Short mmCIF file of C-alpha atoms and ligand atoms in Angstrom, two decimals:
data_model
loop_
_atom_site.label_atom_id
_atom_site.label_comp_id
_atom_site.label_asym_id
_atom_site.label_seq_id
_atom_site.Cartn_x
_atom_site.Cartn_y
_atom_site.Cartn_z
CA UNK A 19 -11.58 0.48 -37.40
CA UNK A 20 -11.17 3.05 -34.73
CA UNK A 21 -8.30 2.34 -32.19
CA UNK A 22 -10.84 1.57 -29.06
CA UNK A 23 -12.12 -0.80 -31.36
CA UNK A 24 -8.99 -2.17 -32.69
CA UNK A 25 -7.86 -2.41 -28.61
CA UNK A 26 -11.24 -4.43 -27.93
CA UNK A 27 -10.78 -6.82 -30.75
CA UNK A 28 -7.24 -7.60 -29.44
CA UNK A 29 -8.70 -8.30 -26.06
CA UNK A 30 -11.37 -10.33 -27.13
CA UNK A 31 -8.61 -12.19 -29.43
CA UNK A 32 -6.30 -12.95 -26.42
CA UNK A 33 -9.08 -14.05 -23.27
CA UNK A 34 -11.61 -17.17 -23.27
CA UNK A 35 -15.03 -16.02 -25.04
CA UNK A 36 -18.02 -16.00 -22.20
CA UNK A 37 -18.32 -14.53 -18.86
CA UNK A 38 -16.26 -12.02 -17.25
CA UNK A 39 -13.13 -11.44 -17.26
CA UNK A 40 -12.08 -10.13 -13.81
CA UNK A 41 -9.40 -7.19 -13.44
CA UNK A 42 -7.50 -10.31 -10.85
CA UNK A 43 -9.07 -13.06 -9.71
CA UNK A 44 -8.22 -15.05 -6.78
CA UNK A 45 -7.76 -18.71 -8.01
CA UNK A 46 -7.81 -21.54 -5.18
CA UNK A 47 -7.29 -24.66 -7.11
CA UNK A 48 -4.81 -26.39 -4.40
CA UNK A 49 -5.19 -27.76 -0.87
CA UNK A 50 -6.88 -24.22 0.42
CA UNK A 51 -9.80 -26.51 1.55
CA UNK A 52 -7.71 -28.85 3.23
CA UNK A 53 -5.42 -26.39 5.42
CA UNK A 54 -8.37 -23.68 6.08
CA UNK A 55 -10.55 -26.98 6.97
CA UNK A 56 -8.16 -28.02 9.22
CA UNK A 57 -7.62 -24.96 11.21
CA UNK A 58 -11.20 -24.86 11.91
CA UNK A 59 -11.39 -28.86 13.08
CA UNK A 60 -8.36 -28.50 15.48
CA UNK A 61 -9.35 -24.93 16.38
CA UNK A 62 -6.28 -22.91 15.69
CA UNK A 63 -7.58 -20.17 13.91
CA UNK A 64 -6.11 -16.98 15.58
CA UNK A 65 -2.80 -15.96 16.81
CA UNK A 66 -1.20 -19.57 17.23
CA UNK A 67 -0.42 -22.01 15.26
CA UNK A 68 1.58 -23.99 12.35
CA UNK A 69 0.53 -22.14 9.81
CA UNK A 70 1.95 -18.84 10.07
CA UNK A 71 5.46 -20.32 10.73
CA UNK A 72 5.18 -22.66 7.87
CA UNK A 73 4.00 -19.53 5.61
CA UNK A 74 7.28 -17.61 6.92
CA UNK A 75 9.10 -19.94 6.06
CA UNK A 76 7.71 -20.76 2.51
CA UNK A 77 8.01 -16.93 2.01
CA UNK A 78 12.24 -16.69 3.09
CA UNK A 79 12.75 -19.98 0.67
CA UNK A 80 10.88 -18.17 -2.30
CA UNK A 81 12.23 -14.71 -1.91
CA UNK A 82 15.69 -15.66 -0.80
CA UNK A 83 15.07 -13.01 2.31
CA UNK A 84 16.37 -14.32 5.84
CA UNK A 85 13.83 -13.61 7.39
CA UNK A 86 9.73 -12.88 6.77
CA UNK A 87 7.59 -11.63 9.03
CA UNK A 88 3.95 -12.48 8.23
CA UNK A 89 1.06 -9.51 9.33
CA UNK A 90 -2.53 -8.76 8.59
CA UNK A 91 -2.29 -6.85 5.16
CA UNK A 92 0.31 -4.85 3.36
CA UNK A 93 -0.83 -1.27 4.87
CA UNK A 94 0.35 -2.75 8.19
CA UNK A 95 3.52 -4.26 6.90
CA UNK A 96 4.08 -0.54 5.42
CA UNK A 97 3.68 0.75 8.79
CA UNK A 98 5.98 -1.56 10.57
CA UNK A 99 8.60 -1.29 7.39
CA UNK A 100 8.84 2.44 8.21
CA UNK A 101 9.13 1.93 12.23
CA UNK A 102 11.73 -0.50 11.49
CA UNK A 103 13.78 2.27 8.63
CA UNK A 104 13.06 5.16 11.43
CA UNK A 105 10.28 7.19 10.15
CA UNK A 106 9.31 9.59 13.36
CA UNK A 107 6.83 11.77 13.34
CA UNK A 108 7.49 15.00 11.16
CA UNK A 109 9.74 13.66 8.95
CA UNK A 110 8.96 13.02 5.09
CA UNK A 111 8.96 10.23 3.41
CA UNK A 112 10.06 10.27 -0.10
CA UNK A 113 7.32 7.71 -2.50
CA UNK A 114 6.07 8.30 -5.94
CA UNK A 115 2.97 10.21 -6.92
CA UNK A 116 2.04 6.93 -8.79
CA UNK A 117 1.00 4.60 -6.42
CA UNK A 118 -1.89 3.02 -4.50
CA UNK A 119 -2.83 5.06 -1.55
CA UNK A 120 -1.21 2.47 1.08
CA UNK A 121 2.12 3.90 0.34
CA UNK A 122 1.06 7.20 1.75
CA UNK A 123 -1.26 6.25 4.23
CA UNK A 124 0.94 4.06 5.83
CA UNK A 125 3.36 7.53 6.41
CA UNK A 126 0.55 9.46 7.27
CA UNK A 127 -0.46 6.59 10.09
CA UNK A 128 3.42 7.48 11.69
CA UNK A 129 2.35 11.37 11.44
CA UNK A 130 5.06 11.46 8.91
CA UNK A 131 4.39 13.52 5.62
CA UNK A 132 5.02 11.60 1.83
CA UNK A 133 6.85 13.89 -0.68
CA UNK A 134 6.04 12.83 -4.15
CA UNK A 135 8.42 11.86 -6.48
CA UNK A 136 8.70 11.46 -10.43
CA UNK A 137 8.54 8.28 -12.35
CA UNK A 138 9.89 6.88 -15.69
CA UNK A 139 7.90 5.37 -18.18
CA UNK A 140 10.41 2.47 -18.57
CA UNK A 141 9.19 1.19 -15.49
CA UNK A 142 6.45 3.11 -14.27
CA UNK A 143 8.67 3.65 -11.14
CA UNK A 144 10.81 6.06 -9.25
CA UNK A 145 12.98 7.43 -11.35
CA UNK A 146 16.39 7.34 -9.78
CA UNK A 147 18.19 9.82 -12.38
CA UNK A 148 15.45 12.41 -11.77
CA UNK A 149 15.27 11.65 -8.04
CA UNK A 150 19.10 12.29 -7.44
CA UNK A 151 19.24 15.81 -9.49
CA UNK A 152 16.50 16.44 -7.20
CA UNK A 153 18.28 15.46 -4.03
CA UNK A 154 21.20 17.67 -5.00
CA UNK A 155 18.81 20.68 -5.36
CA UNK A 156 16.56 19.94 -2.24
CA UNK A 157 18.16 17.96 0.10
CA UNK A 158 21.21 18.48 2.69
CA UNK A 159 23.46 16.39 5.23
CA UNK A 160 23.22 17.81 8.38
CA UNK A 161 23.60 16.06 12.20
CA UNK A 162 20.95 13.87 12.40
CA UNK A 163 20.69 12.87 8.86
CA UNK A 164 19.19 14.39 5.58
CA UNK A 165 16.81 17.30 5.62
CA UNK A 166 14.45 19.11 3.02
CA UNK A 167 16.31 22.69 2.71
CA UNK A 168 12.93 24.22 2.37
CA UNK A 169 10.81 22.76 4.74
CA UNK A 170 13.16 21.94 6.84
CA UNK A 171 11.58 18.33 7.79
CA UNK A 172 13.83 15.27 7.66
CA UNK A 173 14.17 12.94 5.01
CA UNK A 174 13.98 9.52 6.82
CA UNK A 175 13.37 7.04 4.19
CA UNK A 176 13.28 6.73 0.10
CA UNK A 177 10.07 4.43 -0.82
CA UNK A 178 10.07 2.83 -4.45
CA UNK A 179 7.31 1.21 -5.31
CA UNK A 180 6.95 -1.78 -7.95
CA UNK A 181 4.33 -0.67 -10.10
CA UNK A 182 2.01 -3.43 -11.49
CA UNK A 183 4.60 -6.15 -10.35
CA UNK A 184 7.79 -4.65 -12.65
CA UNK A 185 11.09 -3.85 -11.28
CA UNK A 186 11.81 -0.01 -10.87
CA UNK A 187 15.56 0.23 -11.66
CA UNK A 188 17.07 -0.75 -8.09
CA UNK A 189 20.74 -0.91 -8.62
CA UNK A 190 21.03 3.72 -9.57
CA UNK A 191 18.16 4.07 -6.49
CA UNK A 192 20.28 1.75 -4.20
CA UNK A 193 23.54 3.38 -4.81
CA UNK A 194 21.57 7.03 -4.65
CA UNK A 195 20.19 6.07 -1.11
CA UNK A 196 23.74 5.01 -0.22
CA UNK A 197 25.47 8.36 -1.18
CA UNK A 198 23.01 10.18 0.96
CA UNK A 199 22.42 7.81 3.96
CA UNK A 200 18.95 7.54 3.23
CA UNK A 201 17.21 3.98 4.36
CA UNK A 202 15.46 2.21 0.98
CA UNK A 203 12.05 0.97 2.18
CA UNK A 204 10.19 -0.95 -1.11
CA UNK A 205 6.76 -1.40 -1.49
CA UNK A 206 7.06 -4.73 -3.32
CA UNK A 207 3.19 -5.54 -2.48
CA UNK A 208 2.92 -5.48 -5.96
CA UNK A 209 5.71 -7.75 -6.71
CA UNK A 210 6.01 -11.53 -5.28
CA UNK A 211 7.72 -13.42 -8.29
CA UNK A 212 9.55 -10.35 -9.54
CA UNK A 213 13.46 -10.24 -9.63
CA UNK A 214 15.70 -7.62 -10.57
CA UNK A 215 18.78 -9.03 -11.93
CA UNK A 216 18.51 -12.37 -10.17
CA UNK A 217 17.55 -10.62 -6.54
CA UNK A 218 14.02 -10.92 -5.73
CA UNK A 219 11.98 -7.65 -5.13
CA UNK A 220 11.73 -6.54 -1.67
CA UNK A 221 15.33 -7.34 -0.68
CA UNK A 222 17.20 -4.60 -2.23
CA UNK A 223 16.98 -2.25 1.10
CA UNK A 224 16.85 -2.54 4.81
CA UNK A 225 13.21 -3.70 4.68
CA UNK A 226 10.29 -4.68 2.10
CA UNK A 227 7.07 -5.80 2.47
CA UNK A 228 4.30 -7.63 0.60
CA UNK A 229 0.69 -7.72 0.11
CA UNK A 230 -1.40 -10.77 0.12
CA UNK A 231 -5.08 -9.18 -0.63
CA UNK A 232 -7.64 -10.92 -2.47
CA UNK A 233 -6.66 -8.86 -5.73
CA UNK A 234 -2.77 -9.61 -5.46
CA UNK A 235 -0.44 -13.12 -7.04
CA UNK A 236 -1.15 -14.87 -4.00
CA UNK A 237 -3.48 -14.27 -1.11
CA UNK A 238 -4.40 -15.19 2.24
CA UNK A 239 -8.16 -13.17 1.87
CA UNK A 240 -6.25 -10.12 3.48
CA UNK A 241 -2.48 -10.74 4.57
CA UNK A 242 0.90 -9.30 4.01
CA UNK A 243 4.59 -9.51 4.95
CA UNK A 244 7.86 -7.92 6.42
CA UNK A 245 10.86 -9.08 4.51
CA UNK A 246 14.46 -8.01 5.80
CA UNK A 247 18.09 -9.66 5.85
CA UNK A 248 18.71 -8.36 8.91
CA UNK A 249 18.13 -10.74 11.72
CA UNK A 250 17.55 -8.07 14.30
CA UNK A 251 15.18 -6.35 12.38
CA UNK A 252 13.55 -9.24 11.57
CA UNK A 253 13.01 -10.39 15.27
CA UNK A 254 12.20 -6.72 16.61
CA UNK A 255 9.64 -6.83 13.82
CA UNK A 256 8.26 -9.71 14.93
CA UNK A 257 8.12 -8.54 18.68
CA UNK A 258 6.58 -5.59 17.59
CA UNK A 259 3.65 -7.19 15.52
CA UNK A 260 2.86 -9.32 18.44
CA UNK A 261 2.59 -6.63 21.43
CA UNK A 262 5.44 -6.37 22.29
CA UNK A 263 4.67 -9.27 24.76
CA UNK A 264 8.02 -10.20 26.35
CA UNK A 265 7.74 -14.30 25.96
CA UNK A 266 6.90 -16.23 29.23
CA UNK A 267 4.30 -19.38 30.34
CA UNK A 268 1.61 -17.40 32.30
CA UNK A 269 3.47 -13.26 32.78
CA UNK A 270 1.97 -10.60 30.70
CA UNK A 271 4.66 -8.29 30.14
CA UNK A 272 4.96 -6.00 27.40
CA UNK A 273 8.43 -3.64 27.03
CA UNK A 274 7.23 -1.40 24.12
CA UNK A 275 4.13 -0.03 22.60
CA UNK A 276 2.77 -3.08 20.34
CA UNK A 277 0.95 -3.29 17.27
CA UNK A 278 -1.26 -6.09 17.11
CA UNK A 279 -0.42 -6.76 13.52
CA UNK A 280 0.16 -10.40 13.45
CA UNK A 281 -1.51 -12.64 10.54
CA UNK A 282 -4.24 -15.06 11.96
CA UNK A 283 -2.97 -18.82 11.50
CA UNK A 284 -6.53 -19.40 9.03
CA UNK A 285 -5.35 -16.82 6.78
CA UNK A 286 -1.88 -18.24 6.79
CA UNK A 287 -3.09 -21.56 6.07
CA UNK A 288 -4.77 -19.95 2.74
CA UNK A 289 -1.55 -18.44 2.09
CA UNK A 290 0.46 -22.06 2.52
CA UNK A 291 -1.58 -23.65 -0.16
CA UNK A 292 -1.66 -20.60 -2.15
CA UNK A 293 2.41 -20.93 -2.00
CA UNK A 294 2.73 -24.09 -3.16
CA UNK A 295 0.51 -22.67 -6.38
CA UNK A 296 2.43 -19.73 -7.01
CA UNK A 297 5.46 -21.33 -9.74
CA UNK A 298 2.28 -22.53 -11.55
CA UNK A 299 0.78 -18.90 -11.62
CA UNK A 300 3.31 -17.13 -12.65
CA UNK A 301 3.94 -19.53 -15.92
CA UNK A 302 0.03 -18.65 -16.38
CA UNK A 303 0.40 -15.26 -15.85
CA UNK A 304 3.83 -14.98 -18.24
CA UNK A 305 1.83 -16.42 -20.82
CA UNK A 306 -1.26 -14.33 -20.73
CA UNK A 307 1.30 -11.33 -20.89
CA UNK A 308 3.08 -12.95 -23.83
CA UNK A 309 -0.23 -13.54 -25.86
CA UNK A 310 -1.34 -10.04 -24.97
CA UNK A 311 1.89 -8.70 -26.12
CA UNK A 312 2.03 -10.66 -29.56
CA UNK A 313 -1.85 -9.47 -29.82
CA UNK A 314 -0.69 -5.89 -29.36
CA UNK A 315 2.24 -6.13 -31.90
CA UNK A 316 -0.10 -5.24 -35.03
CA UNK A 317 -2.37 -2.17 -32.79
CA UNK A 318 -0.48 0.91 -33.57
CA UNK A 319 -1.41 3.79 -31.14
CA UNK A 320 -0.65 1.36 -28.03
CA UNK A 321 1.80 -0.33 -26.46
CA UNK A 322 1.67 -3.48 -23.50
CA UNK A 323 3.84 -3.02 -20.81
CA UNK A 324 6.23 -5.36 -21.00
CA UNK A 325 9.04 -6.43 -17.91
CA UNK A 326 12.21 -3.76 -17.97
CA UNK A 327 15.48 -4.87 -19.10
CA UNK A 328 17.14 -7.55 -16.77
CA UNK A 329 14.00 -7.86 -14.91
CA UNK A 330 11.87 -10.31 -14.70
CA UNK A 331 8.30 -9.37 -13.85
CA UNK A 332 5.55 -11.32 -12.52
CA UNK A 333 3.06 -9.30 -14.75
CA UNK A 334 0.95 -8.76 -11.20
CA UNK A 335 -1.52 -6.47 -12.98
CA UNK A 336 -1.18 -6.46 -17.43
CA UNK A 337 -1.32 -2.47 -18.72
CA UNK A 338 -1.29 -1.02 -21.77
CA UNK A 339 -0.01 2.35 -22.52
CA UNK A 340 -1.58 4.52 -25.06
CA UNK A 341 0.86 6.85 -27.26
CA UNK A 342 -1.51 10.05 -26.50
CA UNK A 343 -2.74 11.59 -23.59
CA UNK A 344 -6.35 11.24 -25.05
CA UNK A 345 -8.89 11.05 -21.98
CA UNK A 346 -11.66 10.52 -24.56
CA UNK A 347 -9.94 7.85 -26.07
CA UNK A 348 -9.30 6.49 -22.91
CA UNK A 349 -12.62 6.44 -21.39
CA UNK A 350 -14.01 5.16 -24.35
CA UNK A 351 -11.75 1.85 -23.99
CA UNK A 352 -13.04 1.67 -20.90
CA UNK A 353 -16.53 1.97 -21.47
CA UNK A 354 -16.21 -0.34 -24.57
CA UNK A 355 -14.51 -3.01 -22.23
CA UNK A 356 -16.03 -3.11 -19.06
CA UNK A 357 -19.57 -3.06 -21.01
CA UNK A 358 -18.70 -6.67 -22.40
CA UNK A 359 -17.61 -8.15 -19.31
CA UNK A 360 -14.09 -7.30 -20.14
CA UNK A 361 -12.49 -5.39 -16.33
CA UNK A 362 -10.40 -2.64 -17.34
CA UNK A 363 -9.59 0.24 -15.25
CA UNK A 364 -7.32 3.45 -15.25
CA UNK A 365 -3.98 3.79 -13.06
CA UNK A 366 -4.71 5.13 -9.72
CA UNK A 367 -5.79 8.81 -9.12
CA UNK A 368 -2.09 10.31 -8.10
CA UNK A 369 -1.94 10.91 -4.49
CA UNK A 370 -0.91 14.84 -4.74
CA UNK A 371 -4.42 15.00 -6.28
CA UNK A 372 -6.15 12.98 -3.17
CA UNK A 373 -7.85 15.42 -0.98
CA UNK A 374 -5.68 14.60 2.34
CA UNK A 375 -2.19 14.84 0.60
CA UNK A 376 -2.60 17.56 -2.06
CA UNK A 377 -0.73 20.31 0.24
CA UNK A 378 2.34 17.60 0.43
CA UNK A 379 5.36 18.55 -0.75
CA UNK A 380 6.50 16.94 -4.24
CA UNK A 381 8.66 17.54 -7.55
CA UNK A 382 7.71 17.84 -10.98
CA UNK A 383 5.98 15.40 -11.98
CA UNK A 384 5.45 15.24 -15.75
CA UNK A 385 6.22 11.86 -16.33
CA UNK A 386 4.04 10.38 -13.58
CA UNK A 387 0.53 12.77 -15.02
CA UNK A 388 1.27 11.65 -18.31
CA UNK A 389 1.21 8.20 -17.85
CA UNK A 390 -2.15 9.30 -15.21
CA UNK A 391 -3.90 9.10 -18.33
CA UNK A 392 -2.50 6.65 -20.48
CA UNK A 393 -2.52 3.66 -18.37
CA UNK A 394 -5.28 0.73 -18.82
CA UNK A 395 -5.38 -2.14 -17.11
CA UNK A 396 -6.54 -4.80 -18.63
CA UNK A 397 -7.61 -8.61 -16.99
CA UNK A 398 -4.24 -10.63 -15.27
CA UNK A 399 -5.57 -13.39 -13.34
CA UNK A 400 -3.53 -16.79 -13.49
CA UNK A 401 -6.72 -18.58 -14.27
CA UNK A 402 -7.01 -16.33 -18.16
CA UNK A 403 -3.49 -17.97 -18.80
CA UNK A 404 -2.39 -21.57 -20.25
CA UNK A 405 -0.18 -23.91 -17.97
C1 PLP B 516 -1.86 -3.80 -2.39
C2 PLP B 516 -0.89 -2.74 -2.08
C3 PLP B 516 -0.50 -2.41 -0.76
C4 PLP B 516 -1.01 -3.11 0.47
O1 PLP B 516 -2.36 -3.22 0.49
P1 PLP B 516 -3.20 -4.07 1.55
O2 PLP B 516 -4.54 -4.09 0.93
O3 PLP B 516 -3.13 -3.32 2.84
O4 PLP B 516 -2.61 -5.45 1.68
C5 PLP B 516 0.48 -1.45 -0.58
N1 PLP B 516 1.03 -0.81 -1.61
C6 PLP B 516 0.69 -1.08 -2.89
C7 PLP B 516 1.36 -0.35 -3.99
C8 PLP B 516 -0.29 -2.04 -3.17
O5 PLP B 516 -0.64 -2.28 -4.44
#
């Protein structure tokens, strides 16, 4: 048997025979009839009402954060995440080439410019060992913070990313950040339900944010979040989602330029009763991984990506790894899959190859092309996984 065979067969072996098998299904299985239904009988559907307080709130008691700031979708909560760490225009922002192309755009939206960083395969995230020889060489403390020696931009913020829900090694990248004064900023979008040594994702910096999209854990259709434990932040980010309107009865006065970024209260209400699910799908989703993991034990030539050491993932989005960078063999999976139903796709194009940010500046990055064409994604929803 061939090894795209071999990798179908496994497939076939772990999911439910008949239909197909979505890359991540949303699953609404809980009250989001109820709460949505509700919105629409009292008519608080937009920028007022219970919901988006109560979905706050569900957020800081799940994540541990103090405070969570819920906005439209994660590319906004990006945006505000690097308002809040000081991102001004000009300066670069330091992400990983491996990523979805929020990350970036969200710098690009503040005129700032992404500098791509290397990965490890560990993880598939920043690698902080590679990132801090890298500083040494690159970077230097001057007034007014940390600048890139050779293009002379600032470096205003270092941008880790949780790739497919697992844990990139935070304590090394928090310490690294420390050393050098530069603000951490995570893109946990990925990552609701994932904790690094007992710390949920997102709360390792001065500021992370979440995604609630129709592909991610949880969602609210489109939706995502602000998460900081600094109650100042946390307020001016609020303020600043919500125009900047300076709170009275009847007086419109705004005292800064305001994004109108706040989540609509029937969106929340999706997200409530998609909260109250979550515990549920992330047993489901643990034990889709597991199965898929014992299934790939005995298929030599690939691996399943499996959480990192003292991690524990919320297997957002399941990916194998294949041992060689074999774009036949890799196409062919794909083709094989998708043609029975099966959703598989490749990692994302790396954004130094995107037409808009291919001038950026950026390291080696070995690591992060191999895995470019190793990567498979293979079906994650909650629903493909027992209780
Ligand atoms: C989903 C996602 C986002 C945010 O996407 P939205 O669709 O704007 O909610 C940001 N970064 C990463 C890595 C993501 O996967």
């Amino acid at each position: 048997m061939s090894l795209a065979d071999a990798i179908l067969s496994a497939l076939a072996g772990v999911l439910p025979a008949g239909g197909v098998k979505a890359l991540h299904e949303p699953w609404f299985a809980g009250k989001e009839w109820e709460y949505v239904k509700e919105c629409i009988d009292t008519g608080w559907v937009s920028t007022a009402g219970k919901y988006v307080d109560r979905f706050e709130s569900m957020l800081q008691d799940f994540t541990g954060a103090r405070r969570a700031v819920a906005v439209v979708n994660g590319t906004a909560a990006l945006h505000m995440a690097f308002v809040l760490a000081g991102v001004k225009p000009g300066d670069e922002v330091i992400m990983p080439a491996l990523t979805f192309a929020a990350t970036a755009n969200a710098a690009a939206h503040l005129n700032a410019v992404p500098h791509f960083v290397d990965c490890e395969e560990r993880t598939l995230g920043l690698d902080p060992a590679k990132l801090s020889a890298y500083l040494d060489q690159m970077a230097e403390k001057r007034d007014g913070g940390v600048f890139n020696r050779l293009t002379g931009r600032r470096l205003a913020a270092v941008v880790p990313m949780h790739t497919f829900g697992h844990p990139v090694d935070l304590d090394p990248l928090a310490a690294l950040c420390g050393r050098w004064t530069l603000p951490l900023v995570e893109d946990s979008a990925e990552s609701l339900g994932s904790w690094y040594k007992g710390r949920h994702t997102g709360r390792f910096g001065k500021v992370g944010i979440l995604s609630f999209n129709g592909n991610k854990t949880v969602t609210c259709g489109g939706g995502g979040a602000i998460l900081t434990d600094d109650q100042d932040l946390g307020v001016l980010a609020k303020h600043l989602t919500t125009t900047a309107k300076v709170p009275h009865k009847w007086e419109y006065f705004h005292d800064a330029v305001g994004y109108n970024y706040r989540m609509p209260n029937l969106n929340a209400a999706l997200g409530c009763a998609q909260l109250e699910q979550l515990p549920d799908f992330l047993k489901r989703k643990r034990a889709l991984a597991e199965a898929y993991r014992t299934a790939f034990q005995t298929v030599p030539g690939v691996t399943f990506v499996t959480e990192p050491e003292a991690c524990v993932s919320n297997y957002w989005l399941n990916a194998l790894l294949l041992d060689s960078e074999d774009l036949n063999l890799r196409n062919e999976v794909l083709e094989m899959t998708n043609a029975v139903g099966i959703m598989t796709r490749p990692a994302w194009t790396l954004m130094h190859r995107l037409p808009m940010y291919q001038s950026c500046p950026r390291m080696d990055l070995a690591v992060s092309e191999s895995l470019e064409k190793r990567i498979i994604n293979i079906p994650s929803g909650p629903r493909l996984g027992r209780a």
